[in-house]
XYZ file of N, CA, C and O in Angstrom:
256
model
N -73.803 43.325 150.753
C -73.634 43.428 149.324
C -75.039 42.239 148.413
O -75.359 41.397 149.456
N -75.404 42.464 147.649
C -76.431 41.545 146.822
C -76.119 39.702 146.428
O -75.518 39.947 145.627
N -76.912 39.406 147.163
C -76.378 37.795 146.971
C -76.786 37.317 145.559
O -78.012 36.837 145.410
N -76.508 37.682 144.447
C -77.126 37.520 143.069
C -75.971 36.870 142.205
O -74.772 36.787 142.936
N -76.750 35.253 141.590
C -75.790 34.665 140.629
C -74.962 36.122 139.710
O -75.744 36.750 139.235
N -73.729 35.480 139.219
C -73.069 35.867 137.731
C -74.025 36.413 136.847
O -74.142 37.174 135.948
N -75.444 35.321 135.897
C -75.991 35.615 135.023
C -76.341 36.359 134.894
O -77.250 37.449 134.588
N -77.099 37.014 136.685
C -78.497 37.694 136.923
C -77.641 38.656 136.977
O -78.538 39.958 136.229
N -76.595 38.809 137.581
C -76.116 40.556 137.610
C -75.575 41.150 136.335
O -76.007 41.888 136.172
N -75.538 40.245 135.242
C -75.042 40.498 133.791
C -76.506 41.058 132.917
O -76.498 42.058 132.198
N -77.375 40.033 133.317
C -78.537 40.536 133.114
C -79.176 41.929 133.031
O -79.895 43.038 132.525
N -79.010 42.580 134.557
C -79.283 43.245 135.270
C -78.223 44.510 134.625
O -78.515 45.189 134.364
N -77.724 44.161 134.262
C -76.237 45.036 134.323
C -75.973 45.419 132.771
O -76.374 46.813 132.055
N -76.464 44.526 131.726
C -76.865 44.870 130.410
C -78.992 45.821 129.950
O -77.972 46.630 129.797
N -79.277 45.411 131.058
C -80.325 46.479 130.629
C -80.025 47.816 131.298
O -80.751 48.520 130.578
N -79.496 47.772 132.421
C -79.602 48.844 132.707
C -78.485 50.152 131.707
O -78.588 50.977 131.375
N -77.547 48.915 131.432
C -76.883 50.040 129.990
C -77.751 50.730 128.888
O -77.202 51.514 128.570
N -78.420 49.452 128.464
C -79.354 49.992 127.387
C -79.791 50.886 128.169
O -80.763 51.635 127.011
N -81.163 50.831 129.280
C -81.686 52.375 129.523
C -80.967 53.948 129.352
O -81.035 55.049 128.511
N -79.697 53.242 129.772
C -78.273 54.959 130.227
C -78.144 55.075 128.452
O -78.233 55.988 128.268
N -78.336 54.155 127.372
C -77.853 54.395 126.004
C -79.348 54.956 125.337
O -79.126 56.200 124.709
N -80.026 54.689 125.771
C -81.650 54.994 125.238
C -81.622 56.469 125.273
O -82.403 57.521 125.150
N -81.384 56.313 126.908
C -82.194 58.126 127.764
C -80.761 59.347 127.104
O -81.593 60.277 127.282
N -79.407 58.918 126.906
C -78.433 59.066 126.424
C -78.557 59.546 124.658
O -78.333 61.567 124.236
N -79.560 59.114 124.240
C -80.086 59.529 122.765
C -81.100 60.532 122.983
O -80.703 61.575 121.343
N -82.010 60.875 123.251
C -82.705 61.895 123.751
C -82.203 63.184 124.439
O -82.615 64.247 124.102
N -80.512 63.468 124.434
C -79.893 64.569 124.994
C -79.617 64.949 123.955
O -79.690 66.386 124.046
N -79.665 64.666 122.507
C -78.890 64.891 122.127
C -80.761 65.574 120.372
O -79.600 65.226 119.718
N -81.319 65.016 121.059
C -82.444 65.857 120.199
C -82.292 67.239 120.309
O -82.350 67.651 121.299
N -82.635 67.745 118.883
C -82.972 69.559 118.965
C -83.960 70.355 119.585
O -83.644 71.116 119.794
N -85.176 69.472 120.102
C -86.423 70.162 120.926
C -86.042 70.377 121.941
O -86.944 71.079 122.984
N -85.242 69.885 122.935
C -84.531 70.009 123.761
C -83.978 70.726 124.432
O -84.348 71.458 126.238
N -83.072 71.517 123.779
C -82.291 72.658 124.248
C -83.727 73.200 125.047
O -82.495 73.974 125.993
N -84.867 74.011 124.530
C -85.155 74.720 125.568
C -85.811 74.332 126.964
O -86.260 75.539 126.965
N -86.107 73.386 126.864
C -86.371 72.354 128.047
C -85.232 72.767 129.075
O -85.182 71.182 129.072
N -84.935 72.945 129.821
C -83.914 72.808 131.170
C -84.764 71.730 131.636
O -83.781 70.964 132.131
N -85.467 71.171 132.411
C -86.531 70.295 133.060
C -86.262 68.977 132.608
O -85.535 67.829 133.350
N -86.602 68.770 131.142
C -86.576 67.109 130.320
C -84.887 67.406 130.644
O -84.390 66.023 130.412
N -84.425 67.999 130.360
C -82.930 67.952 130.196
C -81.826 67.279 131.553
O -81.408 66.540 131.205
N -82.619 67.915 132.597
C -81.796 67.483 133.413
C -81.957 65.911 134.385
O -81.736 65.504 134.072
N -83.637 65.951 133.733
C -84.073 64.466 133.931
C -83.532 63.105 133.008
O -82.744 62.624 133.686
N -83.207 63.714 131.815
C -82.798 63.120 130.988
C -81.035 62.807 131.491
O -80.757 61.729 131.417
N -80.377 64.052 131.923
C -79.079 63.861 132.572
C -78.508 62.662 134.068
O -77.997 61.977 134.512
N -79.913 62.864 134.504
C -80.276 62.534 136.256
C -80.025 60.647 135.888
O -80.171 59.854 136.457
N -81.031 60.183 134.726
C -81.221 59.128 134.533
C -79.860 58.584 134.008
O -79.604 57.428 133.570
N -79.386 59.164 132.457
C -78.009 58.406 132.224
C -76.910 58.407 133.030
O -76.882 56.840 133.843
N -76.914 59.422 134.924
C -75.647 58.932 136.139
C -76.592 58.368 136.647
O -75.375 57.322 137.133
N -77.658 58.224 136.969
C -78.297 57.179 137.871
C -78.113 55.513 137.009
O -77.343 54.577 137.688
N -78.598 55.397 136.451
C -78.138 54.071 135.620
C -76.613 53.693 134.892
O -76.687 51.956 135.571
N -76.111 54.238 134.672
C -74.375 53.951 134.341
C -74.301 53.883 135.622
O -73.662 52.685 135.541
N -74.111 54.424 136.669
C -74.050 54.285 137.965
C -74.670 52.442 138.486
O -73.676 51.950 139.044
N -75.672 52.404 138.265
C -76.255 51.265 138.436
C -75.610 49.950 137.987
O -75.389 48.846 138.180
N -75.688 50.142 136.473
C -75.216 49.315 135.914
C -73.608 48.947 136.315
O -73.161 47.815 136.331
N -72.655 49.517 136.974
C -71.577 49.652 137.223
C -71.605 48.695 138.376
O -70.747 47.612 138.521
N -72.460 48.977 139.362
C -72.510 48.278 140.716
C -72.804 46.732 139.996
O -72.323 45.304 140.808
N -73.713 46.885 139.498
C -74.117 44.929 139.002
C -72.839 44.572 138.446
O -73.006 43.320 138.229
N -72.641 45.231 137.474
C -70.610 44.497 136.498
C -69.632 44.445 137.908
O -69.499 43.365 137.376
N -69.420 44.769 138.586
C -68.657 44.438 139.833
C -69.091 43.582 140.658
O -67.844 42.393 140.600
N -70.499 43.172 140.192
C -70.398 41.580 140.952
C -70.000 40.171 139.964
O -70.508 39.115 140.473
N -70.225 40.691 138.400
C -69.915 39.606 137.808
C -67.802 38.879 138.235
O -67.240 39.509 137.927
N -68.546 37.504 138.158
C -67.284 37.157 138.278
C -66.502 36.374 137.056
O -67.254 35.752 136.216
N -65.267 36.494 136.966
C -64.562 36.327 135.609
C -64.984 34.410 135.462
O -64.181 34.005 136.778
N -64.696 33.840 133.961
C -64.424 32.239 134.436
C -63.002 32.391 133.924
O -62.928 32.693 132.963
N -62.353 31.639 134.744
C -60.844 30.466 134.060
C -60.982 29.833 133.556
O -61.864 28.215 133.895
């Protein structure tokens, strides 16, 4: 596992999640329907950044 502190994991997770949301917004653009390669690239970016965000978010320890 990665030896990262909780604050670092939080920042990385939020930034990856925002990249995922930004790339997902391109999915609904009307001119993308005809370009299959770009559509596949957008889907791959959403899946990979969302998965990486999940990996970093599981490293965050809750404060009691």
